[in-house]
Amino acid sequence: MELVVRNEGPSLDLVEIADVLPREFAVIRGTNHAVVSLEKDGTLRLAYRIRSPVKGDFVLGPVRARSFDPLALGAQDVVLDVRSPLVVAPAMEDLRRAALQPRRTRPWFGQVASRRIGPGTEFWGVREYVAGDEVRRINWKASARLERLFTNEYEGERSGDVVIVVDARRESSVGTEADNPVEHAVRAALGIADRVLATKNRVGLIVYRQVIDWVPLAFGRKQLYRILDHLVHVKPGGEWRVSHVGLVLSRFFPRDCLIVLITPLQDRDALTAVIDLAARGYDIAIVSPSALEIERRIRPDTPEDQMAYRILAMERANRVAQLRRVAQVVDWDPATPLALALRRMTAWPRRA
């Protein structure tokens, strides 16, 4: 950020200038505050960098100025209504090495192995040459050995659909403003969307909170920006049930998509909804930022809290075990990178 102040009046022996920041921001380089003397037509330049652990829409300003008399016995305050809107995007989980792809594919070229012969890079087999085959696909070793031309065949690579569902209900807000399951769910959703779009698949988004809103399936970088625009404004609230998401899925999204549900699993509603979606033929993967681990880090470590933690941990482990019968589940402590949690899985998603 940069603020330039110009004194168009008489000389000021001592003036204090501050660019007011929202409480969520911290200055990490430079300064937004200075006490200087300003000659007539003199200028002051404040350059600084700021950081906010909280996403959302913010306004920088106003600018406050205080001029002191030569003896510093009195002062005159002025507030300059100079404001700058600023949008802070959520941090993105680095999932470049994570294997995130749908199992079911559609007839568009992509990077998902389709188990069918077609355009691709993975060798499938050889067959006899037919007129029209590309010369670069001829297998010269096999042709020389069998004294007739043979052509390589490859496993076709196609694309699929992934729908990311984010649980942003009020009961998911456990912890601090910057460290809670909803904020971590937003980070995870953005990272997953970026990774899946980079591998030429379509991605859609559903967020349920006070309302259920969604972003239709689409390809490309523009789709990532659409998803980012929705996620920036997600705040905990509302009490929509997970089961209501099924109505949106059945009406606006294809049944052969992979559903990635990001939820802290605070109640049994998710279990019922996932079983119902699996029975209807959906592939489901669950990423669960643990509200229990978040709360454990911010609460005092008393004997009562330790006992409560053990009981709640057993309940959560039982819920995860039940869900793993019908879906792939990632039990994620947000203190660790999501990529590490995803790496522990054997497949994504597990075959039904």
mmCIF file of C-alpha atoms in Angstrom:
data_model
loop_
_atom_site.group_PDB
_atom_site.id
_atom_site.type_symbol
_atom_site.label_atom_id
_atom_site.label_comp_id
_atom_site.label_asym_id
_atom_site.label_seq_id
_atom_site.Cartn_x
_atom_site.Cartn_y
_atom_site.Cartn_z
ATOM 1 C CA MET A 1 0.000 0.000 0.000
ATOM 2 C CA GLU A 2 1.102 3.560 -0.616
ATOM 3 C CA LEU A 3 -0.230 6.841 0.744
ATOM 4 C CA VAL A 4 1.077 10.221 -0.449
ATOM 5 C CA VAL A 5 0.187 13.325 1.604
ATOM 6 C CA ARG A 6 0.807 16.823 0.217
ATOM 7 C CA ASN A 7 0.729 19.948 2.378
ATOM 8 C CA GLU A 8 -1.004 22.709 0.400
ATOM 9 C CA GLY A 9 -1.203 25.077 3.384
ATOM 10 C CA PRO A 10 1.372 26.771 5.605
ATOM 11 C CA SER A 11 4.341 24.916 7.034
ATOM 12 C CA LEU A 12 3.599 22.507 9.868
ATOM 13 C CA ASP A 13 6.243 22.114 12.566
ATOM 14 C CA LEU A 14 4.856 18.830 13.833
ATOM 15 C CA VAL A 15 2.136 16.705 12.261
ATOM 16 C CA GLU A 16 1.079 13.127 12.931
ATOM 17 C CA ILE A 17 -0.463 11.155 10.062
ATOM 18 C CA ALA A 18 -1.995 7.665 10.243
ATOM 19 C CA ASP A 19 -3.699 5.558 7.586
ATOM 20 C CA VAL A 20 -6.390 3.720 9.565
ATOM 21 C CA LEU A 21 -6.562 -0.053 8.993
ATOM 22 C CA PRO A 22 -9.257 -2.584 9.922
ATOM 23 C CA ARG A 23 -8.510 -4.483 13.125
ATOM 24 C CA GLU A 24 -7.898 -7.714 11.172
ATOM 25 C CA PHE A 25 -4.835 -6.294 9.400
ATOM 26 C CA ALA A 26 -1.229 -6.282 10.538
ATOM 27 C CA VAL A 27 1.601 -4.261 8.989
ATOM 28 C CA ILE A 28 4.397 -6.645 7.996
ATOM 29 C CA ARG A 29 6.716 -4.156 6.272
ATOM 30 C CA GLY A 30 7.014 -0.375 6.353
ATOM 31 C CA THR A 31 4.653 1.793 8.412
ATOM 32 C CA ASN A 32 1.207 3.346 8.099
ATOM 33 C CA HIS A 33 1.995 6.008 10.732
ATOM 34 C CA ALA A 34 4.446 8.909 10.852
ATOM 35 C CA VAL A 35 5.224 12.032 12.905
ATOM 36 C CA VAL A 36 7.057 14.615 10.780
ATOM 37 C CA SER A 37 7.357 18.299 9.942
ATOM 38 C CA LEU A 38 5.906 19.351 6.596
ATOM 39 C CA GLU A 39 6.960 22.454 4.695
ATOM 40 C CA LYS A 40 4.523 24.253 2.434
ATOM 41 C CA ASP A 41 3.972 22.131 -0.706
ATOM 42 C CA GLY A 42 5.947 19.347 0.961
ATOM 43 C CA THR A 43 4.943 15.696 0.587
ATOM 44 C CA LEU A 44 5.032 12.625 2.797
ATOM 45 C CA ARG A 45 5.032 9.119 1.374
ATOM 46 C CA LEU A 46 3.957 6.141 3.477
ATOM 47 C CA ALA A 47 4.644 2.733 1.891
ATOM 48 C CA TYR A 48 3.820 -0.483 3.681
ATOM 49 C CA ARG A 49 2.648 -4.048 3.272
ATOM 50 C CA ILE A 50 -0.247 -5.535 5.180
ATOM 51 C CA ARG A 51 -1.607 -8.993 5.832
ATOM 52 C CA SER A 52 -4.933 -10.306 7.071
ATOM 53 C CA PRO A 53 -5.556 -13.869 8.289
ATOM 54 C CA VAL A 54 -9.263 -13.314 7.578
ATOM 55 C CA LYS A 55 -10.766 -13.266 4.077
ATOM 56 C CA GLY A 56 -13.551 -10.957 2.943
ATOM 57 C CA ASP A 57 -14.331 -7.383 1.896
ATOM 58 C CA PHE A 58 -12.585 -4.570 3.754
ATOM 59 C CA VAL A 59 -12.169 -0.802 3.518
ATOM 60 C CA LEU A 60 -8.855 0.928 4.233
ATOM 61 C CA GLY A 61 -9.070 4.424 5.718
ATOM 62 C CA PRO A 62 -9.889 7.105 6.617
ATOM 63 C CA VAL A 63 -6.650 9.054 7.036
ATOM 64 C CA ARG A 64 -6.243 10.813 10.382
ATOM 65 C CA ALA A 65 -4.004 13.864 10.763
ATOM 66 C CA ARG A 66 -3.079 15.746 13.954
ATOM 67 C CA SER A 67 -1.202 19.052 13.831
ATOM 68 C CA PHE A 68 0.588 20.270 16.990
ATOM 69 C CA ASP A 69 1.432 23.863 17.847
ATOM 70 C CA PRO A 70 5.140 24.777 18.130
ATOM 71 C CA LEU A 71 5.137 24.166 21.903
ATOM 72 C CA ALA A 72 3.112 20.957 21.575
ATOM 73 C CA LEU A 73 0.582 22.362 24.045
ATOM 74 C CA GLY A 74 -2.374 22.022 21.708
ATOM 75 C CA ALA A 75 -3.399 20.013 18.679
ATOM 76 C CA GLN A 76 -5.907 20.093 15.853
ATOM 77 C CA ASP A 77 -7.360 16.842 14.519
ATOM 78 C CA VAL A 78 -8.571 16.291 10.961
ATOM 79 C CA VAL A 79 -10.151 13.175 9.449
ATOM 80 C CA LEU A 80 -9.716 12.846 5.683
ATOM 81 C CA ASP A 81 -12.379 10.663 4.124
ATOM 82 C CA VAL A 82 -9.964 8.776 1.888
ATOM 83 C CA ARG A 83 -11.062 5.155 1.653
ATOM 84 C CA SER A 84 -9.941 2.232 -0.496
ATOM 85 C CA PRO A 85 -11.971 -0.977 -0.873
ATOM 86 C CA LEU A 86 -9.954 -4.172 -0.620
ATOM 87 C CA VAL A 87 -10.858 -7.833 -1.127
ATOM 88 C CA VAL A 88 -8.767 -10.406 0.750
ATOM 89 C CA ALA A 89 -8.805 -13.826 -0.891
ATOM 90 C CA PRO A 90 -8.511 -16.978 1.222
ATOM 91 C CA ALA A 91 -5.224 -18.842 1.325
ATOM 92 C CA MET A 92 -5.102 -21.865 -0.964
ATOM 93 C CA GLU A 93 -4.011 -25.359 0.060
ATOM 94 C CA ASP A 94 -1.113 -26.531 -2.122
ATOM 95 C CA LEU A 95 -2.403 -29.739 -3.745
ATOM 96 C CA ARG A 96 -0.218 -29.838 -6.850
ATOM 97 C CA ARG A 97 0.982 -33.365 -6.052
ATOM 98 C CA ALA A 98 -2.354 -34.710 -4.842
ATOM 99 C CA ALA A 99 -4.160 -37.263 -7.019
ATOM 100 C CA LEU A 100 -7.612 -35.707 -7.269
ATOM 101 C CA GLN A 101 -9.710 -36.899 -10.163
ATOM 102 C CA PRO A 102 -13.181 -38.357 -10.786
ATOM 103 C CA ARG A 103 -13.553 -42.076 -11.461
ATOM 104 C CA ARG A 104 -16.321 -41.651 -14.035
ATOM 105 C CA THR A 105 -15.471 -39.741 -17.187
ATOM 106 C CA ARG A 106 -17.277 -37.885 -19.943
ATOM 107 C CA PRO A 107 -16.457 -37.867 -23.690
ATOM 108 C CA TRP A 108 -14.183 -34.800 -23.533
ATOM 109 C CA PHE A 109 -10.416 -34.989 -23.738
ATOM 110 C CA GLY A 110 -8.711 -34.660 -20.363
ATOM 111 C CA GLN A 111 -6.175 -36.395 -18.130
ATOM 112 C CA VAL A 112 -8.252 -39.144 -16.495
ATOM 113 C CA ALA A 113 -7.518 -42.682 -17.688
ATOM 114 C CA SER A 114 -10.771 -44.014 -19.172
ATOM 115 C CA ARG A 115 -9.808 -47.721 -19.501
ATOM 116 C CA ARG A 116 -10.720 -47.470 -23.153
ATOM 117 C CA ILE A 117 -8.629 -47.175 -26.289
ATOM 118 C CA GLY A 118 -8.301 -43.612 -27.523
ATOM 119 C CA PRO A 119 -6.082 -40.509 -27.549
ATOM 120 C CA GLY A 120 -3.711 -40.583 -24.596
ATOM 121 C CA THR A 121 -0.161 -41.100 -23.385
ATOM 122 C CA GLU A 122 -0.327 -44.455 -21.528
ATOM 123 C CA PHE A 123 0.512 -47.524 -23.658
ATOM 124 C CA TRP A 124 -2.398 -49.964 -24.047
ATOM 125 C CA GLY A 125 -1.308 -52.526 -26.675
ATOM 126 C CA VAL A 126 -0.560 -53.100 -30.361
ATOM 127 C CA ARG A 127 -2.666 -54.000 -33.372
ATOM 128 C CA GLU A 128 -2.059 -54.475 -37.063
ATOM 129 C CA TYR A 129 -1.513 -51.338 -39.096
ATOM 130 C CA VAL A 130 -4.460 -50.029 -41.118
ATOM 131 C CA ALA A 131 -4.447 -47.313 -43.741
ATOM 132 C CA GLY A 132 -4.607 -43.884 -42.169
ATOM 133 C CA ASP A 133 -2.650 -44.701 -38.977
ATOM 134 C CA GLU A 134 -0.090 -42.058 -38.029
ATOM 135 C CA VAL A 135 3.489 -43.007 -38.823
ATOM 136 C CA ARG A 136 4.677 -41.899 -35.373
ATOM 137 C CA ARG A 137 2.423 -44.545 -33.785
ATOM 138 C CA ILE A 138 3.977 -47.468 -35.700
ATOM 139 C CA ASN A 139 5.744 -49.960 -33.412
ATOM 140 C CA TRP A 140 8.899 -50.593 -35.443
ATOM 141 C CA LYS A 141 10.294 -53.317 -33.161
ATOM 142 C CA ALA A 142 7.129 -55.410 -33.360
ATOM 143 C CA SER A 143 6.861 -54.732 -37.094
ATOM 144 C CA ALA A 144 10.438 -55.912 -37.730
ATOM 145 C CA ARG A 145 9.988 -59.029 -35.619
ATOM 146 C CA LEU A 146 6.683 -60.079 -37.250
ATOM 147 C CA GLU A 147 7.542 -58.743 -40.736
ATOM 148 C CA ARG A 148 4.395 -56.634 -41.063
ATOM 149 C CA LEU A 149 3.381 -53.260 -39.715
ATOM 150 C CA PHE A 150 1.913 -52.873 -36.223
ATOM 151 C CA THR A 151 0.522 -49.740 -34.572
ATOM 152 C CA ASN A 152 0.624 -48.767 -30.895
ATOM 153 C CA GLU A 153 -2.657 -48.133 -29.102
ATOM 154 C CA TYR A 154 -3.030 -45.949 -26.033
ATOM 155 C CA GLU A 155 -5.453 -45.687 -23.159
ATOM 156 C CA GLY A 156 -7.843 -42.837 -23.813
ATOM 157 C CA GLU A 157 -7.692 -39.876 -21.446
ATOM 158 C CA ARG A 158 -10.916 -38.038 -20.746
ATOM 159 C CA SER A 159 -12.306 -35.539 -18.288
ATOM 160 C CA GLY A 160 -14.924 -35.808 -15.558
ATOM 161 C CA ASP A 161 -17.016 -33.681 -13.244
ATOM 162 C CA VAL A 162 -16.315 -32.765 -9.613
ATOM 163 C CA VAL A 163 -18.788 -30.932 -7.371
ATOM 164 C CA ILE A 164 -17.343 -29.419 -4.175
ATOM 165 C CA VAL A 165 -19.874 -29.062 -1.342
ATOM 166 C CA VAL A 166 -18.907 -26.763 1.571
ATOM 167 C CA ASP A 167 -20.617 -26.977 4.969
ATOM 168 C CA ALA A 168 -20.712 -23.382 6.279
ATOM 169 C CA ARG A 169 -23.496 -23.729 8.841
ATOM 170 C CA ARG A 170 -23.389 -21.895 12.145
ATOM 171 C CA GLU A 171 -22.597 -25.076 14.082
ATOM 172 C CA SER A 172 -19.450 -25.512 11.977
ATOM 173 C CA SER A 173 -18.014 -22.293 13.431
ATOM 174 C CA VAL A 174 -15.822 -23.613 16.250
ATOM 175 C CA GLY A 175 -12.626 -21.766 17.144
ATOM 176 C CA THR A 176 -11.414 -18.282 16.314
ATOM 177 C CA GLU A 177 -12.302 -15.968 13.451
ATOM 178 C CA ALA A 178 -9.306 -17.148 11.424
ATOM 179 C CA ASP A 179 -8.989 -20.721 12.721
ATOM 180 C CA ASN A 180 -12.305 -22.537 12.387
ATOM 181 C CA PRO A 181 -13.679 -25.374 10.228
ATOM 182 C CA VAL A 182 -15.441 -23.019 7.801
ATOM 183 C CA GLU A 183 -12.265 -21.050 7.024
ATOM 184 C CA HIS A 184 -10.312 -24.269 6.561
ATOM 185 C CA ALA A 185 -13.116 -25.691 4.390
ATOM 186 C CA VAL A 186 -12.873 -22.631 2.136
ATOM 187 C CA ARG A 187 -9.099 -23.069 1.810
ATOM 188 C CA ALA A 188 -9.538 -26.756 1.004
ATOM 189 C CA ALA A 189 -12.311 -26.090 -1.528
ATOM 190 C CA LEU A 190 -10.188 -23.533 -3.367
ATOM 191 C CA GLY A 191 -7.163 -25.850 -3.454
ATOM 192 C CA ILE A 192 -9.217 -28.807 -4.699
ATOM 193 C CA ALA A 193 -10.895 -26.668 -7.370
ATOM 194 C CA ASP A 194 -7.528 -25.386 -8.587
ATOM 195 C CA ARG A 195 -6.063 -28.894 -8.773
ATOM 196 C CA VAL A 196 -9.055 -30.489 -10.512
ATOM 197 C CA LEU A 197 -9.384 -27.665 -13.049
ATOM 198 C CA ALA A 198 -5.653 -27.884 -13.798
ATOM 199 C CA THR A 199 -6.169 -31.507 -14.902
ATOM 200 C CA LYS A 200 -8.835 -30.446 -17.448
ATOM 201 C CA ASN A 201 -11.921 -31.527 -15.492
ATOM 202 C CA ARG A 202 -15.097 -29.561 -14.859
ATOM 203 C CA VAL A 203 -15.722 -28.257 -11.345
ATOM 204 C CA GLY A 204 -18.839 -26.922 -9.635
ATOM 205 C CA LEU A 205 -19.470 -25.568 -6.135
ATOM 206 C CA ILE A 206 -22.303 -25.770 -3.594
ATOM 207 C CA VAL A 207 -22.231 -23.842 -0.299
ATOM 208 C CA TYR A 208 -24.935 -24.354 2.303
ATOM 209 C CA ARG A 209 -25.392 -21.872 5.181
ATOM 210 C CA GLN A 210 -28.292 -19.371 5.572
ATOM 211 C CA VAL A 211 -29.052 -20.217 1.936
ATOM 212 C CA ILE A 212 -27.836 -22.794 -0.539
ATOM 213 C CA ASP A 213 -25.998 -21.232 -3.454
ATOM 214 C CA TRP A 214 -23.947 -22.844 -6.175
ATOM 215 C CA VAL A 215 -21.653 -22.361 -9.163
ATOM 216 C CA PRO A 216 -22.533 -24.526 -12.215
ATOM 217 C CA LEU A 217 -19.958 -26.906 -13.679
ATOM 218 C CA ALA A 218 -17.403 -25.398 -16.055
ATOM 219 C CA PHE A 219 -13.790 -25.709 -17.229
ATOM 220 C CA GLY A 220 -10.834 -23.364 -17.059
ATOM 221 C CA ARG A 221 -9.249 -20.536 -15.144
ATOM 222 C CA LYS A 222 -12.343 -18.343 -15.302
ATOM 223 C CA GLN A 223 -14.233 -21.003 -13.377
ATOM 224 C CA LEU A 224 -11.629 -20.850 -10.610
ATOM 225 C CA TYR A 225 -12.229 -17.096 -10.313
ATOM 226 C CA ARG A 226 -16.005 -17.658 -10.147
ATOM 227 C CA ILE A 227 -15.517 -20.149 -7.332
ATOM 228 C CA LEU A 228 -13.087 -17.805 -5.574
ATOM 229 C CA ASP A 229 -15.617 -14.969 -5.790
ATOM 230 C CA HIS A 230 -18.189 -17.142 -3.990
ATOM 231 C CA LEU A 231 -15.782 -18.453 -1.367
ATOM 232 C CA VAL A 232 -14.465 -14.992 -0.434
ATOM 233 C CA HIS A 233 -17.872 -14.067 0.977
ATOM 234 C CA VAL A 234 -18.620 -17.319 2.839
ATOM 235 C CA LYS A 235 -19.288 -16.751 6.544
ATOM 236 C CA PRO A 236 -20.697 -19.247 9.076
ATOM 237 C CA GLY A 237 -24.443 -19.063 9.538
ATOM 238 C CA GLY A 238 -27.758 -20.782 9.025
ATOM 239 C CA GLU A 239 -28.946 -24.290 9.775
ATOM 240 C CA TRP A 240 -29.593 -25.901 6.398
ATOM 241 C CA ARG A 241 -29.390 -29.687 6.564
ATOM 242 C CA VAL A 242 -26.960 -31.637 4.393
ATOM 243 C CA SER A 243 -29.880 -33.659 3.047
ATOM 244 C CA HIS A 244 -31.218 -30.521 1.317
ATOM 245 C CA VAL A 245 -28.056 -30.423 -0.800
ATOM 246 C CA GLY A 246 -29.283 -33.580 -2.526
ATOM 247 C CA LEU A 247 -32.140 -31.604 -4.075
ATOM 248 C CA VAL A 248 -29.693 -29.174 -5.701
ATOM 249 C CA LEU A 249 -27.443 -32.017 -6.852
ATOM 250 C CA SER A 250 -30.252 -33.985 -8.469
ATOM 251 C CA ARG A 251 -31.640 -30.942 -10.295
ATOM 252 C CA PHE A 252 -28.539 -29.043 -11.443
ATOM 253 C CA PHE A 253 -25.638 -31.548 -11.556
ATOM 254 C CA PRO A 254 -25.120 -34.886 -13.384
ATOM 255 C CA ARG A 255 -25.283 -38.109 -11.410
ATOM 256 C CA ASP A 256 -21.937 -39.397 -12.675
ATOM 257 C CA CYS A 257 -19.988 -36.589 -10.958
ATOM 258 C CA LEU A 258 -17.676 -36.967 -7.980
ATOM 259 C CA ILE A 259 -18.990 -35.161 -4.897
ATOM 260 C CA VAL A 260 -16.347 -33.784 -2.521
ATOM 261 C CA LEU A 261 -18.130 -32.911 0.727
ATOM 262 C CA ILE A 262 -16.109 -30.668 3.068
ATOM 263 C CA THR A 263 -17.681 -30.780 6.535
ATOM 264 C CA PRO A 264 -16.494 -31.035 10.164
ATOM 265 C CA LEU A 265 -19.084 -33.809 10.778
ATOM 266 C CA GLN A 266 -20.541 -32.061 13.799
ATOM 267 C CA ASP A 267 -23.785 -34.065 13.665
ATOM 268 C CA ARG A 268 -25.187 -37.305 12.257
ATOM 269 C CA ASP A 269 -27.046 -35.522 9.467
ATOM 270 C CA ALA A 270 -24.018 -35.882 7.194
ATOM 271 C CA LEU A 271 -23.991 -39.662 7.738
ATOM 272 C CA THR A 272 -27.640 -39.998 6.701
ATOM 273 C CA ALA A 273 -27.210 -37.708 3.683
ATOM 274 C CA VAL A 274 -24.051 -39.453 2.428
ATOM 275 C CA ILE A 275 -25.652 -42.898 2.692
ATOM 276 C CA ASP A 276 -28.641 -41.592 0.718
ATOM 277 C CA LEU A 277 -26.429 -40.053 -2.001
ATOM 278 C CA ALA A 278 -24.347 -43.234 -2.270
ATOM 279 C CA ALA A 279 -27.543 -45.280 -2.646
ATOM 280 C CA ARG A 280 -28.524 -43.002 -5.549
ATOM 281 C CA GLY A 281 -25.274 -43.808 -7.356
ATOM 282 C CA TYR A 282 -23.040 -40.831 -6.571
ATOM 283 C CA ASP A 283 -19.298 -41.193 -5.984
ATOM 284 C CA ILE A 284 -18.547 -39.408 -2.701
ATOM 285 C CA ALA A 285 -15.366 -38.260 -0.997
ATOM 286 C CA ILE A 286 -15.384 -36.430 2.338
ATOM 287 C CA VAL A 287 -12.757 -34.001 3.604
ATOM 288 C CA SER A 288 -13.420 -33.333 7.283
ATOM 289 C CA PRO A 289 -11.510 -30.519 9.045
ATOM 290 C CA SER A 290 -11.634 -31.592 12.673
ATOM 291 C CA ALA A 291 -13.393 -29.036 14.867
ATOM 292 C CA LEU A 292 -12.333 -31.188 17.809
ATOM 293 C CA GLU A 293 -8.613 -30.627 17.139
ATOM 294 C CA ILE A 294 -9.156 -26.893 16.604
ATOM 295 C CA GLU A 295 -11.007 -26.518 19.901
ATOM 296 C CA ARG A 296 -8.432 -28.620 21.722
ATOM 297 C CA ARG A 297 -5.656 -26.197 20.763
ATOM 298 C CA ILE A 298 -7.451 -23.108 22.088
ATOM 299 C CA ARG A 299 -8.902 -24.511 25.320
ATOM 300 C CA PRO A 300 -6.981 -25.000 28.592
ATOM 301 C CA ASP A 301 -5.652 -28.515 29.081
ATOM 302 C CA THR A 302 -7.605 -29.432 32.235
ATOM 303 C CA PRO A 303 -8.510 -32.996 33.331
ATOM 304 C CA GLU A 304 -12.152 -32.274 32.485
ATOM 305 C CA ASP A 305 -11.209 -31.115 28.976
ATOM 306 C CA GLN A 306 -9.029 -34.175 28.459
ATOM 307 C CA MET A 307 -11.900 -36.480 29.389
ATOM 308 C CA ALA A 308 -14.320 -34.583 27.123
ATOM 309 C CA TYR A 309 -11.798 -34.767 24.279
ATOM 310 C CA ARG A 310 -11.466 -38.553 24.584
ATOM 311 C CA ILE A 311 -15.237 -39.042 24.550
ATOM 312 C CA LEU A 312 -15.771 -36.745 21.566
ATOM 313 C CA ALA A 313 -12.817 -38.299 19.719
ATOM 314 C CA MET A 314 -14.406 -41.743 20.107
ATOM 315 C CA GLU A 315 -17.723 -40.427 18.762
ATOM 316 C CA ARG A 316 -15.979 -38.831 15.789
ATOM 317 C CA ALA A 317 -13.940 -41.970 15.042
ATOM 318 C CA ASN A 318 -17.143 -44.032 15.081
ATOM 319 C CA ARG A 319 -18.858 -41.589 12.694
ATOM 320 C CA VAL A 320 -15.869 -41.644 10.325
ATOM 321 C CA ALA A 321 -15.790 -45.462 10.390
ATOM 322 C CA GLN A 322 -19.474 -45.605 9.423
ATOM 323 C CA LEU A 323 -18.951 -43.149 6.569
ATOM 324 C CA ARG A 324 -15.986 -45.106 5.219
ATOM 325 C CA ARG A 325 -18.340 -47.938 4.340
ATOM 326 C CA VAL A 326 -19.856 -45.832 1.557
ATOM 327 C CA ALA A 327 -17.319 -43.046 0.881
ATOM 328 C CA GLN A 328 -13.662 -42.118 1.025
ATOM 329 C CA VAL A 329 -13.060 -40.024 4.161
ATOM 330 C CA VAL A 330 -10.103 -37.767 4.951
ATOM 331 C CA ASP A 331 -9.980 -37.025 8.696
ATOM 332 C CA TRP A 332 -7.978 -33.795 8.578
ATOM 333 C CA ASP A 333 -6.343 -31.900 11.422
ATOM 334 C CA PRO A 334 -6.084 -28.390 9.895
ATOM 335 C CA ALA A 335 -2.777 -27.852 11.704
ATOM 336 C CA THR A 336 -1.239 -30.130 9.039
ATOM 337 C CA PRO A 337 -1.246 -29.563 5.248
ATOM 338 C CA LEU A 338 -4.233 -31.089 3.472
ATOM 339 C CA ALA A 339 -1.916 -32.596 0.853
ATOM 340 C CA LEU A 340 -0.364 -34.770 3.570
ATOM 341 C CA ALA A 341 -3.768 -36.050 4.675
ATOM 342 C CA LEU A 342 -4.769 -36.823 1.079
ATOM 343 C CA ARG A 343 -1.536 -38.738 0.510
ATOM 344 C CA ARG A 344 -2.525 -41.301 3.142
ATOM 345 C CA MET A 345 -5.415 -42.479 0.993
ATOM 346 C CA THR A 346 -5.022 -45.510 -1.248
ATOM 347 C CA ALA A 347 -7.289 -44.185 -4.010
ATOM 348 C CA TRP A 348 -9.457 -41.203 -4.825
ATOM 349 C CA PRO A 349 -12.231 -42.053 -4.666
ATOM 350 C CA ARG A 350 -12.442 -45.633 -3.454
ATOM 351 C CA ARG A 351 -14.480 -47.883 -5.716
ATOM 352 C CA ALA A 352 -18.058 -48.386 -4.587
#
